[in-house]
Coordinates of C-alpha atoms in Angstrom, one line a residue:
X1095 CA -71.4 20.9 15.5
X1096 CA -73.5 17.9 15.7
X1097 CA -72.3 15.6 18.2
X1098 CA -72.9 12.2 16.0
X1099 CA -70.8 14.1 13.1
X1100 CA -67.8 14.9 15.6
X1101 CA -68.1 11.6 16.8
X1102 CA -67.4 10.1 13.4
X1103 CA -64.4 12.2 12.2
X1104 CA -62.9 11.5 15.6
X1105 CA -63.2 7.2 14.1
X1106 CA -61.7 8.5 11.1
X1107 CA -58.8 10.2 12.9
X1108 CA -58.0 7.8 15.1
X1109 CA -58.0 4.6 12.4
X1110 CA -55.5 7.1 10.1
X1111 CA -53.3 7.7 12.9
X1112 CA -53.6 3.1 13.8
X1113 CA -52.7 2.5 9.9
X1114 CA -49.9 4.7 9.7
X1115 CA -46.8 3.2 11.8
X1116 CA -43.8 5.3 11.5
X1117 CA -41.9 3.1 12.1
X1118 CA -42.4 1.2 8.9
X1119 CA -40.1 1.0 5.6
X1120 CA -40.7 0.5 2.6
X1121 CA -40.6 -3.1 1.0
X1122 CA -37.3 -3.9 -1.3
X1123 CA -37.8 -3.6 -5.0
X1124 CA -34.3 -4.5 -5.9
X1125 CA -32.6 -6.8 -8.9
X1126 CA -28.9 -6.9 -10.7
X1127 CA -27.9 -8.8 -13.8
X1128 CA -24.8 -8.7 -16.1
X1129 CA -25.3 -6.2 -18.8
X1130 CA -26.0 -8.0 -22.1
X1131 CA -25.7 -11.0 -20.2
X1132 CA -22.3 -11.4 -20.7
X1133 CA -20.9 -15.1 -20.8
X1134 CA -17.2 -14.1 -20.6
X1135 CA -15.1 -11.9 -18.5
X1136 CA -11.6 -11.2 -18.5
X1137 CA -8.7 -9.6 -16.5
X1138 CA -8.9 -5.6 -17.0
X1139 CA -12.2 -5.9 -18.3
X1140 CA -14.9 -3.6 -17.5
X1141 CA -17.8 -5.3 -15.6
X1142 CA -20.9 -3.5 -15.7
X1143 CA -23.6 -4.4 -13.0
X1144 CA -27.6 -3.3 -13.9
X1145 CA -29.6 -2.6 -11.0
X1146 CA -33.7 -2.5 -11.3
X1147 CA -35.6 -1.2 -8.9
X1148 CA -33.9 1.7 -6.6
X1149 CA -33.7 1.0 -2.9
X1150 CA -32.0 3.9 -0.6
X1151 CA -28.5 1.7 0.0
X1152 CA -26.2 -0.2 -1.8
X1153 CA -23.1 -1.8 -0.7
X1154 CA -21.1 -3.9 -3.2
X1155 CA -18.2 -7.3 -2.4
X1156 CA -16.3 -7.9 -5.1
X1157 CA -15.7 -11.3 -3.9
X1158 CA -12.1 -11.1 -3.7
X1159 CA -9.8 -11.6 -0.8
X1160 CA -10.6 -9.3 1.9
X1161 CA -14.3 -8.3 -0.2
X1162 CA -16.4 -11.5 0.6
X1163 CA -19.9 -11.1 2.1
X1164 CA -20.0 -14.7 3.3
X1165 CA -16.7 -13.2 5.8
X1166 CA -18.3 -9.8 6.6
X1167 CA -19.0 -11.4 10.4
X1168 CA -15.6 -13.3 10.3
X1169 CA -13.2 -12.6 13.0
X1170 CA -10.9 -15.7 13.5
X1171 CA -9.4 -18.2 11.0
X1172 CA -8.0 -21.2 10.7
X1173 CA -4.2 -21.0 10.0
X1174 CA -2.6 -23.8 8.3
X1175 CA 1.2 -23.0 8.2
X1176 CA 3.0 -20.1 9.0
X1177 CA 6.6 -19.0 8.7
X1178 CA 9.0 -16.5 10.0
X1179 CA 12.0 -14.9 7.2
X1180 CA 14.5 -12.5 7.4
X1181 CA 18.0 -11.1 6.8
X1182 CA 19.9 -9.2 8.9
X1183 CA 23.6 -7.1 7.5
X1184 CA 26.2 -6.4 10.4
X1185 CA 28.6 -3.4 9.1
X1186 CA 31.8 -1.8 10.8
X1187 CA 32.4 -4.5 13.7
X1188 CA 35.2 -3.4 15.1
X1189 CA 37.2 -6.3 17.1
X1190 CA 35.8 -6.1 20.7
X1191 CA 32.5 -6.7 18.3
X1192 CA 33.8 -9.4 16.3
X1193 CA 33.2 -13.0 17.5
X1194 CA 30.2 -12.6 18.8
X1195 CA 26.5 -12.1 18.5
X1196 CA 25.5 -8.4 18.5
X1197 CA 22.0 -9.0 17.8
X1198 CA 19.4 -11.7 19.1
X1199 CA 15.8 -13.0 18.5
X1200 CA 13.6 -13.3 21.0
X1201 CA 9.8 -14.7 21.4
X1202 CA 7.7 -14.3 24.7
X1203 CA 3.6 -15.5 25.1
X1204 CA 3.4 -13.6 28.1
X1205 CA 4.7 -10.0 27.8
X1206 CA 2.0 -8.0 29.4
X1207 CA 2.6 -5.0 26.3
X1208 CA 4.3 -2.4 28.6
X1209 CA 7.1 -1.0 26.3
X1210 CA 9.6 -0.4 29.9
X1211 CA 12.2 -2.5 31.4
X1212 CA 9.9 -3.2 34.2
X1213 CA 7.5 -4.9 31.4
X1214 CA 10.4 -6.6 29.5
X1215 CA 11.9 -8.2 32.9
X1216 CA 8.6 -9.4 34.0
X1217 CA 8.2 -11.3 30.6
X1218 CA 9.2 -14.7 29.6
X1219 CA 11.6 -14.2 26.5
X1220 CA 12.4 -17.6 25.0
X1221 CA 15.9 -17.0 22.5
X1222 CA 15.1 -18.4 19.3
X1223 CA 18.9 -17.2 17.9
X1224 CA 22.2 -18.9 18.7
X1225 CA 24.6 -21.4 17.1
X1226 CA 22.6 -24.6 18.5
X1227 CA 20.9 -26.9 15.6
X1228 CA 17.9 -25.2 14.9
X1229 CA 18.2 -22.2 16.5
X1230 CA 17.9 -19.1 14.0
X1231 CA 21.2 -17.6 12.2
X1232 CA 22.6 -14.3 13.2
X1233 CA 25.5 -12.3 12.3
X1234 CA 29.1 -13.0 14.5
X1235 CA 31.4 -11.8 12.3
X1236 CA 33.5 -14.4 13.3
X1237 CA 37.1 -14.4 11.8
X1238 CA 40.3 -12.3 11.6
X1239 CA 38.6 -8.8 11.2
X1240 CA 35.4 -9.9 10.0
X1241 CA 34.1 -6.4 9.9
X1242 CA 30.8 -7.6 8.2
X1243 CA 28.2 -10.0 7.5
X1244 CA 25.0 -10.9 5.7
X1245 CA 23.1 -13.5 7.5
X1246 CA 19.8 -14.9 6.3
X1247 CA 17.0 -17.9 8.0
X1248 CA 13.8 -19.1 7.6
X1249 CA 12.0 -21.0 10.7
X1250 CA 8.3 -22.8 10.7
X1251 CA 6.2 -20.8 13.1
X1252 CA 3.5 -23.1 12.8
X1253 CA 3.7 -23.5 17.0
X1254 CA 2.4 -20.3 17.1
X1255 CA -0.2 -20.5 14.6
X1256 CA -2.9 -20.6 17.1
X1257 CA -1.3 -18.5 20.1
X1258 CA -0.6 -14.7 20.9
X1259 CA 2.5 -13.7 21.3
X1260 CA 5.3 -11.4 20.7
X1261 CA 8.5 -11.2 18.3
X1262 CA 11.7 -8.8 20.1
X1263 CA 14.8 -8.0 18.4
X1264 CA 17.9 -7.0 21.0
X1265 CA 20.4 -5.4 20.1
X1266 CA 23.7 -5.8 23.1
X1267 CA 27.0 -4.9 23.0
X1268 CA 29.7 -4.5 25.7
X1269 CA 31.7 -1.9 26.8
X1270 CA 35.3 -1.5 25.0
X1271 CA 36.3 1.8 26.9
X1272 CA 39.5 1.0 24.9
X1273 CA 37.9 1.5 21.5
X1274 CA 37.4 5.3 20.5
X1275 CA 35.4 4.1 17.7
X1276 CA 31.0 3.4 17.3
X1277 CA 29.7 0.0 17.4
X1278 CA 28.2 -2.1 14.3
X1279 CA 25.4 -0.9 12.8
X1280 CA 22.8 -3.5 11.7
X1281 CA 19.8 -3.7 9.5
X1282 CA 16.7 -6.7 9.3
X1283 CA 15.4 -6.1 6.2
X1284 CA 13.9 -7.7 4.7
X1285 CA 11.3 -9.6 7.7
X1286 CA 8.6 -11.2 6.3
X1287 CA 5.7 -13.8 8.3
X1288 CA 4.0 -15.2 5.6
X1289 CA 0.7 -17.4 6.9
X1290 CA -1.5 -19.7 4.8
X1291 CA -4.8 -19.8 5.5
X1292 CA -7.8 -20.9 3.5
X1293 CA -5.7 -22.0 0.5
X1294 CA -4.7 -18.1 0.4
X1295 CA -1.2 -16.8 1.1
X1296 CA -0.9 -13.8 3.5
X1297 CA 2.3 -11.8 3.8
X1298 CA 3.5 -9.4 6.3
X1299 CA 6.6 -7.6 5.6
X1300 CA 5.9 -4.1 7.0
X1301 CA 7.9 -3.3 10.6
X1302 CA 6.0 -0.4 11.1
X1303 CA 3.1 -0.6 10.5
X1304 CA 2.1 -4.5 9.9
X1305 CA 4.6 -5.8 13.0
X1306 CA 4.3 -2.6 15.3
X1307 CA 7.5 -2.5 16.2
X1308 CA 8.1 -0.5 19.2
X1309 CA 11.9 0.4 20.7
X1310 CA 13.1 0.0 24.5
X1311 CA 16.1 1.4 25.6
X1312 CA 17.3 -0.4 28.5
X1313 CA 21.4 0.3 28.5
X1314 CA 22.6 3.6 26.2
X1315 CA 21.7 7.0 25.1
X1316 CA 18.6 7.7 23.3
X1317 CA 19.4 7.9 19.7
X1318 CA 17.1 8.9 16.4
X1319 CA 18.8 6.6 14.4
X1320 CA 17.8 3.4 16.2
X1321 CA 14.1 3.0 14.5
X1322 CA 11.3 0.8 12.7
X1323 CA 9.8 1.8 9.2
X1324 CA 8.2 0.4 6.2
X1325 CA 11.2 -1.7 5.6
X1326 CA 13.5 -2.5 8.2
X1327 CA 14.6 -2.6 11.8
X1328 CA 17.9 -0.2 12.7
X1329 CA 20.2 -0.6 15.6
X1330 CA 22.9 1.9 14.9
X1331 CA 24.2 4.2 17.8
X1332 CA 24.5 7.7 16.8
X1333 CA 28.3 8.6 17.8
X1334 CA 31.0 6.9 20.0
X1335 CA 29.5 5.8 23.1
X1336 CA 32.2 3.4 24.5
X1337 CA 29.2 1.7 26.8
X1338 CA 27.5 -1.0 27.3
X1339 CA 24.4 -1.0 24.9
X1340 CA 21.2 -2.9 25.5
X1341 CA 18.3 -2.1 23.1
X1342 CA 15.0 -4.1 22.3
X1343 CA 12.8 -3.6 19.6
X1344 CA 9.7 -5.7 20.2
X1345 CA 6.4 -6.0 17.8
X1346 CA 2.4 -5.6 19.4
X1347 CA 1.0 -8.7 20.0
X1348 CA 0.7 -10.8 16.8
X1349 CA -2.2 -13.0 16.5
X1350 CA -2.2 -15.2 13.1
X1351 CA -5.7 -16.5 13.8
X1352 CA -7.1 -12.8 14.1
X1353 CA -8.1 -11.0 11.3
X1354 CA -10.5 -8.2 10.4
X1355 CA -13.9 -8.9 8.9
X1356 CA -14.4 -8.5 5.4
X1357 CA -15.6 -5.0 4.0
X1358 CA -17.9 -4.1 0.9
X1359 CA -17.7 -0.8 -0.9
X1360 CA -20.8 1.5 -0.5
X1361 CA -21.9 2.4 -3.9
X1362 CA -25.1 3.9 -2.9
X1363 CA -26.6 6.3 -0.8
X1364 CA -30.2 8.1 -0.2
X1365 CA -29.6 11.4 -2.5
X1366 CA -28.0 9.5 -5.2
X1367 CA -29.3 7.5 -7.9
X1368 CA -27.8 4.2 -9.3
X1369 CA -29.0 2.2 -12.2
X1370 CA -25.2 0.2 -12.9
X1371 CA -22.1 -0.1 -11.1
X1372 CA -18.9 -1.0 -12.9
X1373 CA -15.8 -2.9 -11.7
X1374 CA -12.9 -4.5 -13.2
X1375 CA -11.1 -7.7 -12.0
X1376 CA -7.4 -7.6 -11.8
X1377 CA -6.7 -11.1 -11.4
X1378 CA -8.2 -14.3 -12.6
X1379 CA -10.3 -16.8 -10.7
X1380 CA -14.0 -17.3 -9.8
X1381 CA -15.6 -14.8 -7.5
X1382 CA -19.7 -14.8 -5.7
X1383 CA -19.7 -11.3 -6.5
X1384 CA -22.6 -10.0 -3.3
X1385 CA -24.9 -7.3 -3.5
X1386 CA -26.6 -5.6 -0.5
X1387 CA -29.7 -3.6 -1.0
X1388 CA -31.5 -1.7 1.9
X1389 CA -33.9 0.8 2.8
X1390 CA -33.5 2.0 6.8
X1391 CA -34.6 4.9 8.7
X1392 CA -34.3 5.9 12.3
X1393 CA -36.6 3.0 13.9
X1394 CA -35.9 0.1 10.9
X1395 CA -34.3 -1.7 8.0
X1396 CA -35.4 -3.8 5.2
X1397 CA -33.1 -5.5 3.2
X1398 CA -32.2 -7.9 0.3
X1399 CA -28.7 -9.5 -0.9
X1400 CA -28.2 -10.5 -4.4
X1401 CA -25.3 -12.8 -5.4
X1402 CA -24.0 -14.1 -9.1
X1403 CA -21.0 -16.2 -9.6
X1404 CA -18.3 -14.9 -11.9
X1405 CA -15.5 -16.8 -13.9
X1406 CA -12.8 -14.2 -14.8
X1407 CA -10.3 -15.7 -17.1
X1408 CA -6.7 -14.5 -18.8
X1409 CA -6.6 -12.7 -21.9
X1410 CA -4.6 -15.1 -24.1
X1411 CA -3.4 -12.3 -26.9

């Protein structure tokens, strides 16, 4: 082969291989408009979004709480007030019960989250319940043969707006050896902390799942019936124990400044194509509904965000 010919595909090679990066992506070619440019939208109307161009990706925030794009990074907030609610029911206090506080409320900052005795007597529990002015309201059944009561309270936790901390329940009772009968049963439900932040109201009322309720059994059988769900707190001994009972219930570390970054809804992918996306609104209000277009492969990402302002108003019929 003649050498100057070799010479000159081997140029031709090598400036192919120097143009062509793999690393590259390709540009975005995206766009989005109302269809038929629609001036008006209303609750429980279908909204229907027209996309031009077609990158791989799309993710979609509604705007709504919990689906903005401006809080997709957002870890902390700024809470303005919050408040603590609840209402606990005391049933079949028997008289070594009666006249006195079965259940109490407890706070700590500096529980170290071991759910043992060890970790609760190493904690500093400050006793938000009792009689005193401003102290919290729970049941006594105070009275001849008071046998049951329905308390309910409200207290401004706005102290611990910007602090960690942890919320226990006890349950105690005494020994009556002299009683052959079970001690009161008692219920918190409902328990609601309700925090305002950003003009918005946010409202926990789960035990479970939203508090994290977990149960410590320091004095007392072991019983099923003692327990957190989706509603309430129970402190209710299984049979006739005739013992001293000690029993905490205390929530995970609650922190009202915490909260979990906003999240758009992929609508989207590589195989699929997408010229609209429809949503409806369920409530009224103004949203910066946020569109995020991208094309990515192993090595890079390109990508472009569209937003548009939305007004969704009432139906009046």
């Amino acid at each position: 082969m003649n050498k100057r010919f070799l010479y000159s595909l081997l140029l031709m090679a090598g400036g192919l291989f120097v143009s062509c990066d793999p690393d590259k992506v390709d540009d975005i070619d995206f766009d989005v408009n109302l269809r038929n440019n629609a001036q008006e939208v209303y609750v429980g109307d279908e909204v229907v979004f027209d996309f031009s161009g077609n990158p791989d990706y799309i993710v979609f925030y509604s705007g709504e709480d919990g689906k903005k794009y401006a809080n997709k990074d957002r870890l902390k907030v700024e809470v303005e007030s919050m408040k603590l609610s609840y209402t606990i029911k005391q049933q079949y206090t028997e008289p070594p019960y009666q006249n006195r506080a079965s259940i109490h409320i407890y706070i700590s900052e500096d529980f170290n989250g071991a759910y043992t005795a060890d970790g609760i007597n190493k904690a500093t529990w400050v006793e938000l319940s009792g009689t005193e002015e401003g102290q919290l309201k729970v049941p006594t059944c105070t009275g001849s043969n008071v046998r049951a009561e329905t308390v309910s309270d409200e207290a401004d936790f706005s102290t611990y707006k910007d602090k960690k901390f942890f919320l226990a329940f006890r349950y105690e009772t005494p020994e009556a050896p002299e009683l052959n009968k079970d001690q009161p049963r008692i219920d918190v439900q409902p328990l609601t902390l309700v925090k305002e932040v950003e003009g918005s109201i946010i409202t926990m009322t789960n035990p479970s799942k939203e508090f994290g309720f977990n149960y410590v059994y320091l004095k007392g059988k072991t019983q099923k019936n003692y327990g957190a769900d989706d509603s309430k707190l129970l402190f209710q001994p299984k049979e006739t124990q005739n013992e001293e009972i000690d029993v905490w219930a205390i929530s995970q570390q609650m922190d009202a400044a915490s909260v979990a970054p906003d999240q758009g809804e992929p609508i989207k992918a590589l195989d699929m194509k997408s010229p609209s996306y429809s949503y409806t609104y369920k409530s009224p209000g103004e949203y910066t509904v946020t569109f995020v277009a991208s094309n990515t492969n192993m090595w890079n990402s390109e990508s472009a965000v569209k937003e548009m302002k939305i007004t969704v108003k009432e139906r009046v019929e």
